[in-house]
Each structure stands twice: as structure tokens, then as C-alpha cells.
Short mmCIF file of C-alpha atoms in Angstrom, two decimals:
data_model
loop_
_atom_site.label_atom_id
_atom_site.label_comp_id
_atom_site.label_asym_id
_atom_site.label_seq_id
_atom_site.Cartn_x
_atom_site.Cartn_y
_atom_site.Cartn_z
CA MET J 23 0.00 0.01 0.00
CA SER J 24 1.58 3.29 -1.07
CA THR J 25 0.67 6.52 0.65
CA ASN J 26 -1.25 7.60 -2.44
CA ASP J 27 -3.40 4.47 -2.63
CA LYS J 28 -6.78 4.20 -1.03
CA ILE J 29 -7.03 1.91 2.00
CA GLN J 30 -8.75 -1.27 0.77
CA ILE J 31 -11.45 -2.36 3.20
CA GLY J 32 -13.50 -5.50 3.62
CA ILE J 33 -16.73 -5.43 5.61
CA ILE J 34 -17.73 -8.42 7.70
CA GLY J 35 -21.43 -8.24 8.50
CA ALA J 36 -23.75 -6.45 6.08
CA GLY J 37 -26.81 -5.99 8.30
CA GLY J 38 -28.09 -2.81 9.96
CA ILE J 39 -24.92 -1.43 11.50
CA GLY J 40 -22.82 -2.76 8.63
CA ASN J 41 -24.97 -0.78 6.23
CA VAL J 42 -24.35 2.36 8.30
CA HIS J 43 -20.59 1.83 7.92
CA LEU J 44 -21.00 1.33 4.19
CA GLN J 45 -22.80 4.64 3.92
CA GLU J 46 -20.28 6.58 5.97
CA PHE J 47 -17.10 5.08 4.51
CA GLY J 48 -18.53 5.94 1.08
CA LYS J 49 -17.99 9.60 2.08
CA VAL J 50 -14.30 9.09 2.90
CA SER J 51 -12.23 9.54 -0.25
CA GLU J 52 -9.14 7.87 1.24
CA ALA J 53 -10.91 4.52 1.62
CA GLN J 54 -12.55 2.01 -0.66
CA ILE J 55 -14.83 -0.88 0.33
CA VAL J 56 -13.71 -3.71 -1.96
CA ALA J 57 -15.20 -6.81 -0.33
CA VAL J 58 -18.21 -7.90 1.71
CA THR J 59 -19.37 -11.02 3.49
CA ASP J 60 -22.32 -11.93 5.66
CA ALA J 61 -23.53 -15.09 7.32
CA TYR J 62 -26.73 -14.52 5.32
CA GLN J 63 -25.34 -14.53 1.81
CA PRO J 64 -28.27 -12.77 0.09
CA MET J 65 -27.61 -9.75 2.33
CA ALA J 66 -23.98 -9.62 1.15
CA VAL J 67 -25.14 -9.84 -2.48
CA GLU J 68 -27.67 -7.04 -1.94
CA ARG J 69 -25.07 -4.70 -0.36
CA ALA J 70 -22.57 -5.45 -3.11
CA LYS J 71 -25.08 -4.34 -5.71
CA GLN J 72 -26.17 -1.32 -3.64
CA TYR J 73 -22.62 0.01 -3.09
CA ASN J 74 -20.81 -1.39 -6.16
CA ILE J 75 -18.59 -3.63 -4.08
CA PRO J 76 -16.54 -5.84 -6.43
CA LYS J 77 -15.96 -8.91 -4.24
CA ILE J 78 -18.44 -11.09 -2.33
CA TYR J 79 -17.07 -13.80 -0.06
CA ASN J 80 -18.98 -16.77 1.35
CA THR J 81 -17.18 -16.64 4.70
CA TYR J 82 -15.14 -14.11 6.62
CA GLN J 83 -12.22 -16.52 6.60
CA GLU J 84 -12.13 -16.30 2.78
CA LEU J 85 -12.26 -12.51 2.96
CA LEU J 86 -9.33 -12.45 5.38
CA GLN J 87 -7.23 -14.51 2.93
CA ASP J 88 -7.52 -11.72 0.33
CA SER J 89 -4.05 -10.13 0.46
CA SER J 90 -5.27 -6.95 -1.27
CA ILE J 91 -7.45 -6.05 1.73
CA ASP J 92 -5.70 -3.73 4.23
CA ALA J 93 -8.41 -3.44 6.87
CA VAL J 94 -11.74 -4.90 7.93
CA ILE J 95 -14.84 -3.52 9.58
CA ILE J 96 -16.41 -6.07 11.95
CA ALA J 97 -20.16 -5.43 12.23
CA VAL J 98 -21.58 -8.75 13.38
CA PRO J 99 -23.56 -9.92 16.47
CA ASN J 100 -21.64 -9.48 19.70
CA GLU J 101 -20.78 -13.14 20.27
CA SER J 102 -18.66 -13.18 17.08
CA HIS J 103 -16.66 -10.04 17.79
CA ALA J 104 -13.76 -11.78 19.55
CA PRO J 105 -13.16 -14.75 17.24
CA ILE J 106 -13.34 -12.63 14.08
CA ALA J 107 -11.24 -9.79 15.49
CA ILE J 108 -8.55 -12.23 16.61
CA ASP J 109 -8.52 -13.99 13.22
CA ALA J 110 -8.40 -10.62 11.41
CA LEU J 111 -5.44 -9.35 13.44
CA GLN J 112 -3.61 -12.65 12.98
CA ALA J 113 -4.26 -12.35 9.24
CA GLY J 114 -2.45 -9.00 9.25
CA LYS J 115 -5.52 -6.77 8.86
CA HIS J 116 -6.24 -3.49 10.60
CA VAL J 117 -9.56 -3.68 12.44
CA LEU J 118 -12.47 -1.36 13.12
CA LEU J 119 -14.55 -3.27 15.67
CA GLU J 120 -18.12 -2.52 16.56
CA LYS J 121 -18.93 -2.17 20.25
CA PRO J 122 -18.85 -3.93 22.63
CA MET J 123 -15.33 -5.30 22.19
CA ALA J 124 -16.58 -8.75 23.25
CA ILE J 125 -19.41 -10.38 25.21
CA ASN J 126 -17.21 -10.89 28.26
CA ALA J 127 -13.93 -9.71 29.75
CA ALA J 128 -12.06 -12.99 29.07
CA SER J 129 -12.74 -12.67 25.31
CA ALA J 130 -11.77 -8.96 25.35
CA LYS J 131 -8.48 -9.88 26.98
CA GLU J 132 -7.80 -12.42 24.23
CA ILE J 133 -8.37 -9.71 21.62
CA MET J 134 -6.06 -7.40 23.51
CA LYS J 135 -3.25 -9.97 23.69
CA THR J 136 -3.56 -10.66 19.97
CA TYR J 137 -3.57 -6.94 19.20
CA LEU J 138 -0.41 -6.30 21.22
CA LYS J 139 1.42 -8.90 19.13
CA SER J 140 -0.03 -7.80 15.80
CA GLY J 141 1.50 -4.41 15.06
CA LYS J 142 -1.86 -3.46 13.51
CA VAL J 143 -4.41 -0.75 14.24
CA LEU J 144 -7.39 -1.86 16.32
CA MET J 145 -10.01 0.82 16.78
CA MET J 146 -13.35 0.62 18.59
CA SER J 147 -16.40 2.04 16.82
CA HIS J 148 -17.37 4.59 19.50
CA GLN J 149 -18.74 7.25 17.22
CA MET J 150 -20.01 9.48 20.05
CA ARG J 151 -16.42 10.62 20.64
CA TRP J 152 -16.62 12.36 17.25
CA ASP J 153 -19.92 14.13 17.85
CA SER J 154 -19.42 17.88 17.30
CA LEU J 155 -20.66 18.97 20.73
CA ASN J 156 -18.69 16.24 22.46
CA MET J 157 -15.55 17.29 20.64
CA GLN J 158 -16.10 20.92 21.70
CA VAL J 159 -16.45 19.85 25.34
CA LYS J 160 -13.30 17.69 25.11
CA GLU J 161 -11.41 20.68 23.67
CA GLN J 162 -12.37 22.77 26.68
CA ILE J 163 -11.44 19.95 29.05
CA ASP J 164 -8.03 19.60 27.41
CA LYS J 165 -7.52 23.37 27.85
CA GLY J 166 -8.18 22.96 31.58
CA ALA J 167 -11.52 24.85 31.60
CA LEU J 168 -13.17 22.20 33.80
CA GLY J 169 -10.20 21.56 36.04
CA ASN J 170 -10.26 18.18 37.76
CA ILE J 171 -13.40 16.27 36.72
CA TYR J 172 -14.23 14.42 39.93
CA ASN J 173 -17.86 13.33 39.38
CA VAL J 174 -19.78 12.34 36.29
CA LYS J 175 -23.39 11.26 35.88
CA ALA J 176 -24.17 9.60 32.56
CA GLY J 177 -26.87 7.48 31.05
CA TRP J 178 -29.24 6.57 28.28
CA MET J 179 -32.79 5.97 29.46
CA ARG J 180 -35.24 4.64 26.92
CA ARG J 181 -38.84 4.53 28.09
CA LYS J 182 -40.05 1.97 25.50
CA GLY J 183 -37.22 0.70 23.36
CA ILE J 184 -36.43 -3.02 23.67
CA PRO J 185 -34.84 -3.98 20.30
CA GLY J 186 -35.48 -7.23 18.46
CA TRP J 187 -37.28 -9.05 21.26
CA GLY J 188 -36.44 -12.77 21.13
CA THR J 189 -33.53 -12.36 18.69
CA TRP J 190 -29.80 -12.33 19.56
CA PHE J 191 -30.29 -8.83 20.98
CA THR J 192 -32.15 -10.23 24.01
CA ARG J 193 -30.14 -13.42 24.58
CA MET J 194 -27.31 -13.21 27.12
CA HIS J 195 -25.07 -15.81 25.50
CA LYS J 196 -25.27 -14.04 22.15
CA ALA J 197 -25.33 -10.33 23.08
CA GLY J 198 -23.55 -10.42 26.46
CA GLY J 199 -26.31 -8.30 28.04
CA GLY J 200 -29.09 -5.82 27.42
CA PRO J 201 -29.05 -2.00 27.51
CA LEU J 202 -25.90 -1.99 29.64
CA ILE J 203 -23.80 -3.54 26.90
CA ASP J 204 -25.84 -1.93 24.09
CA LEU J 205 -26.21 1.66 25.26
CA GLY J 206 -24.21 1.83 28.49
CA VAL J 207 -20.99 1.00 26.70
CA HIS J 208 -21.27 4.28 24.73
CA MET J 209 -21.87 6.42 27.83
CA LEU J 210 -19.18 4.64 29.82
CA ASP J 211 -16.69 5.13 27.00
CA LEU J 212 -17.56 8.79 26.48
CA SER J 213 -17.43 9.54 30.20
CA LEU J 214 -13.99 8.00 30.62
CA HIS J 215 -12.83 9.83 27.47
CA PHE J 216 -13.91 13.16 28.97
CA MET J 217 -12.32 12.31 32.32
CA GLY J 218 -8.92 11.72 30.71
CA SER J 219 -9.11 7.90 30.69
CA PRO J 220 -8.56 7.21 34.41
CA LYS J 221 -8.42 3.53 35.31
CA PRO J 222 -11.64 2.06 36.80
CA VAL J 223 -10.85 0.13 39.98
CA SER J 224 -14.17 -0.98 41.46
CA VAL J 225 -17.86 -1.22 40.63
CA PHE J 226 -21.12 -1.57 42.54
CA GLY J 227 -24.17 -2.11 40.36
CA THR J 228 -27.54 -3.75 39.88
CA THR J 229 -29.51 -4.89 36.85
CA TYR J 230 -33.24 -5.45 36.52
CA ALA J 231 -35.58 -7.18 34.05
CA GLU J 232 -39.09 -5.89 34.70
CA PHE J 233 -40.34 -5.40 31.12
CA GLY J 234 -38.65 -7.79 28.75
CA PRO J 235 -39.77 -11.07 30.31
CA LYS J 236 -43.38 -9.83 30.10
CA LYS J 237 -42.94 -8.81 26.43
CA ARG J 238 -43.54 -5.18 27.35
CA GLY J 239 -41.52 -2.05 26.53
CA ILE J 240 -40.96 -3.17 22.93
CA GLY J 241 -39.22 -0.67 20.64
CA THR J 242 -39.04 -0.29 16.88
CA TRP J 243 -35.45 -1.45 16.19
CA GLY J 244 -35.18 -4.97 14.81
CA LYS J 245 -37.84 -7.53 14.02
CA PRO J 246 -39.17 -9.41 17.08
CA ASP J 247 -39.11 -13.20 17.26
CA TRP J 248 -41.97 -13.99 19.57
CA ASP J 249 -40.90 -17.65 19.65
CA GLY J 250 -37.51 -16.55 21.07
CA PHE J 251 -36.73 -15.60 24.63
CA TYR J 252 -35.47 -12.74 26.80
CA ASP J 253 -32.83 -13.30 29.47
CA VAL J 254 -31.02 -9.93 29.65
CA GLU J 255 -31.67 -6.86 31.75
CA ASP J 256 -33.87 -3.92 30.70
CA LEU J 257 -32.39 -1.47 33.23
CA ALA J 258 -29.00 -1.15 34.91
CA THR J 259 -27.48 1.24 37.43
CA ALA J 260 -23.91 1.43 38.71
CA LEU J 261 -21.37 3.48 40.63
CA ILE J 262 -17.81 3.21 39.28
CA LYS J 263 -14.75 4.38 41.23
CA LEU J 264 -11.61 5.45 39.35
CA ASP J 265 -7.97 5.24 40.39
CA ASN J 266 -7.70 9.06 40.66
CA GLY J 267 -10.49 9.21 43.26
CA SER J 268 -13.22 10.34 40.84
CA THR J 269 -16.59 8.66 40.48
CA LEU J 270 -18.93 7.85 37.61
CA THR J 271 -22.63 7.04 37.95
CA LEU J 272 -24.17 5.12 35.04
CA ASP J 273 -27.90 4.56 34.42
CA VAL J 274 -29.31 2.87 31.31
CA SER J 275 -32.57 1.32 30.24
CA TRP J 276 -34.38 -0.11 27.22
CA ALA J 277 -37.68 0.27 29.03
CA ALA J 278 -38.70 2.09 32.21
CA HIS J 279 -41.61 4.06 33.68
CA THR J 280 -39.80 7.38 33.74
CA THR J 281 -39.98 10.98 32.62
CA PHE J 282 -37.13 10.57 30.13
CA GLN J 283 -39.04 11.46 27.00
CA ASP J 284 -36.17 12.07 24.60
CA ASN J 285 -34.95 8.47 24.82
CA GLY J 286 -31.45 9.81 24.29
CA PRO J 287 -28.08 9.92 25.96
CA TYR J 288 -27.04 12.41 28.61
CA ILE J 289 -23.92 13.28 30.50
CA TYR J 290 -23.17 15.75 33.30
CA LEU J 291 -19.53 16.55 34.03
CA MET J 292 -18.61 18.13 37.37
CA GLY J 293 -15.13 19.61 37.62
CA SER J 294 -13.24 21.77 40.10
CA GLU J 295 -13.14 24.76 37.73
CA GLY J 296 -16.25 24.19 35.63
CA GLY J 297 -18.82 21.71 34.39
CA ALA J 298 -20.63 20.59 31.26
CA SER J 299 -24.03 19.13 30.40
CA LEU J 300 -24.88 17.26 27.22
CA ARG J 301 -28.45 16.18 26.56
CA GLY J 302 -30.99 16.18 23.77
CA GLY J 303 -28.52 17.36 21.18
CA LYS J 304 -27.60 20.41 23.28
CA GLY J 305 -24.41 21.23 25.13
CA VAL J 306 -23.79 23.75 27.94
CA LEU J 307 -20.61 24.71 29.74
CA HIS J 308 -21.05 25.76 33.38
CA SER J 309 -18.80 28.06 35.43
CA GLU J 310 -18.87 30.78 38.05
CA LEU J 311 -17.99 34.38 37.22
CA PHE J 312 -18.12 37.41 39.56
CA ASP J 313 -19.62 35.20 42.26
CA ARG J 314 -22.50 34.21 39.98
CA THR J 315 -23.25 31.09 38.00
CA ALA J 316 -22.57 31.41 34.27
CA ASP J 317 -23.56 29.16 31.39
CA VAL J 318 -22.36 29.06 27.79
CA GLU J 319 -24.39 27.17 25.21
CA LEU J 320 -22.53 25.18 22.56
CA THR J 321 -23.79 24.87 19.02
CA ALA J 322 -23.07 22.33 16.36
CA PRO J 323 -21.93 23.74 13.00
CA GLN J 324 -24.45 23.85 10.18
CA ASP J 325 -23.97 21.17 7.52
CA ASP J 326 -22.02 19.09 10.05
CA GLU J 327 -20.69 16.01 8.24
CA GLY J 328 -21.50 13.89 11.32
CA PRO J 329 -19.55 11.86 13.86
CA ARG J 330 -19.38 8.63 11.88
CA VAL J 331 -17.65 10.28 8.90
CA ARG J 332 -15.05 11.80 11.25
CA MET J 333 -14.65 8.46 13.00
CA SER J 334 -14.20 6.64 9.70
CA ARG J 335 -11.59 9.18 8.54
CA HIS J 336 -9.76 8.87 11.88
CA PHE J 337 -9.51 5.10 11.34
CA ILE J 338 -7.94 5.64 7.91
CA GLU J 339 -5.55 8.31 9.30
CA SER J 340 -4.52 5.99 12.13
CA ILE J 341 -3.61 3.27 9.59
CA ARG J 342 -1.71 5.70 7.35
CA ASN J 343 0.25 7.19 10.25
CA ASN J 344 0.64 3.87 12.13
CA ARG J 345 -0.72 5.66 15.20
CA GLU J 346 -2.93 4.39 18.03
CA PRO J 347 -6.48 5.65 17.44
CA ILE J 348 -8.38 7.79 19.96
CA ALA J 349 -10.85 4.93 20.57
CA SER J 350 -8.04 2.48 21.28
CA ALA J 351 -8.00 -1.24 21.98
CA MET J 352 -7.38 -0.38 25.64
CA SER J 353 -10.62 1.63 25.73
CA GLY J 354 -12.47 -1.42 24.46
CA LEU J 355 -10.92 -3.65 27.12
CA THR J 356 -11.66 -1.09 29.84
CA ASN J 357 -15.34 -0.96 28.84
CA SER J 358 -15.61 -4.76 28.82
CA LEU J 359 -14.03 -5.08 32.27
CA VAL J 360 -16.42 -2.51 33.77
CA LEU J 361 -19.54 -3.96 32.13
CA GLU J 362 -18.73 -7.47 33.31
CA ALA J 363 -18.03 -6.16 36.81
CA ILE J 364 -21.51 -4.52 36.90
CA TYR J 365 -23.17 -7.80 35.96
CA GLU J 366 -21.10 -9.65 38.56
CA SER J 367 -21.91 -7.05 41.21
CA SER J 368 -25.62 -7.45 40.45
CA ARG J 369 -25.36 -11.24 40.80
CA THR J 370 -23.42 -11.19 44.06
CA GLY J 371 -24.65 -7.99 45.70
CA ASN J 372 -21.03 -7.03 46.35
CA VAL J 373 -18.53 -4.41 45.23
CA VAL J 374 -16.37 -5.92 42.48
CA THR J 375 -12.69 -5.02 42.02
CA LEU J 376 -11.57 -5.06 38.41
CA ASP J 377 -8.97 -7.65 37.31
CA TRP J 378 -6.60 -6.04 34.80
CA ASN J 379 -4.30 -9.06 34.50
CA LEU J 380 -4.09 -10.30 30.89
CA ASP J 381 -2.71 -13.70 31.87
#
């Protein structure tokens, strides 16, 4: 690959989120999607026609054997993230991996060990880091405007939004969890990003399933399989302590009787010199001037190209410059360790100390 050539990309998984990646990478001139595969072959054929993708492979293993492919996007159900990511890195491919990194911490550690030996770029698909308002807040944080961020409250509370009831979305052994691993991973990742990536040390949390088992709280994402089953949570809450003494509160739901009407993410940052609130597509910086509270509203630029385009371009730039991406492999491992600790804390009723040992 010369510096003037486009990065040749293969996409593994052509369903809903895979289609989103196809749309966004199509806007990045430095990249070219040249191959596609999906466990459901007609879907791969359909996407190839839709996006003029020259190569269709029957299996991801065949795609990985294509020496002309520089990088792969892994957009498959959660249970397959680890085996495919490991195979891709061992095949010498750069990897953009959909969240969560894996369905459990042990699998995430296996990915991490493979990555450390690979010499390749592994980036997590945490597009919220590239949201315009979030980037503006991070810029102020990096300038020191918030000082020491010692407390964060973050969440994503859907009132009626269980996706694909009865499909892999709602099966623990396939998805790894419910809204905590689906939505919570984004808010956890974004919070730690804002906080300067401190190391989580302990977790106390609880999960609940009050809607899903009764087939209530059903959302519009995915097609339900009423012959399937539901064994994940529909609400989770946790307190996470970091190694620098700061704390993070996380609340997520797919379904809940609550006043949260916007069904969207929110985050409140509390720092020693200032604060920030992000909710409902709006951002506000908080401070104190002349002994009075002062707020500054943030605005997204008109004709904003969107976070996923910026994320896609960052992946390509990371490959070209052989540089660790902002949403690094370590961020994926950190998220997996915290999520698993929340589930364990809910099962045991105890505070769980995170195990960072890769052995």
C-alpha cells in the first residue's frame, strides 16, 4: 500500500450497522470498500449491488485470505466479535470493531493480547467521541476549563425501546447483556474519554428485568421473534470508582416508567473549575464568574458532516500514520471489564474489584 493508494477495506457483517458503515465510509475519499461477506449470503449480495462492491465472499475466513485487503470492519452480532477480530489481526488486517469489544472480559483480553502482538491498528467504533458537541467539550477539558473532573453522571434511558425481542439482541449468551452492553458502553466510554481515561478500579451495580420477560416495553429497532426468549436486563445502574479518586454514575434502560421522553443519551460533568451538560442534542458549559453562575451554550456547526464520517476518517488516518487511534483497543478492554463487573456485582450484591491481569 503506497501513501497515495486508497485503503482497501472488507466489511464483515452487512446488516443494519454494517450498512451504516458502508454509507459513511462511502464519504471518505481515502478509503474504498472492496469486499463484503455476511452469514446470510443474500444480504452480502444485496449490499454489493447497492454500493458497487466488487468482491463477495462466502465466509469471513475467505475474505481475510484476500491479500489486497488492508483493513476490515467487523459489524456482526456481539458473540462473534472476539473470534473474528482475533482472526483478522492474525491475518495481518487493521480492524475497526463494533462495540462492545466482546461479550465478556475474558474474550476482550484475548483480543487485547492478539492486538499487542499484531502491530496493527485496532479501533473501537465509539462514534459518540466524534460528535461535534462532544468534541467541543473535550477541547475545553483539554484546555483545563473544567479543572479536575471528579464526578460524572451519565446514562441513556429509553422509556419503551427493547430492540429485536427474542432475537440475539435479548439473549445473554449471544449479546452479552441488554441496555448496559448496548447503550451503556457508549456512555461509559464517552465519560472515561472526557475524564482523561482514568483507570476504573471498582464497581457496585444492579440490573433489573421488569419489562422484557413480560414482552412489554418493545421498541421499533429490529424484528421481534416472539418464539424466542429474553434473558437480559432492561435497566442497569452502577457506581464506578476510578484510580484518581473520581466517580462515575451510570444509568441505562431499554424500558422504564420514567420521565425521560427524549430516549437519548445524557452526561453531566462536574469539575473543580467548571462543568458541562450534554443532553438532547444540546451542550452547555457551566462556570462561576463574579460570584454568579454562568452558562455558555454550545452549538453544532451547520452542515455538520457527522460523527461517523469523522470516526471513519480517523480510522484511515490511524492506519496511514501507524498511530494508536483515539478509541483504542485499551478503551475497548476497559469498557468490557467494567460492564462485566457490573453484571457480577448485580449477581453477588457485592462491590467488584476489576482484574486487569491479561494472563
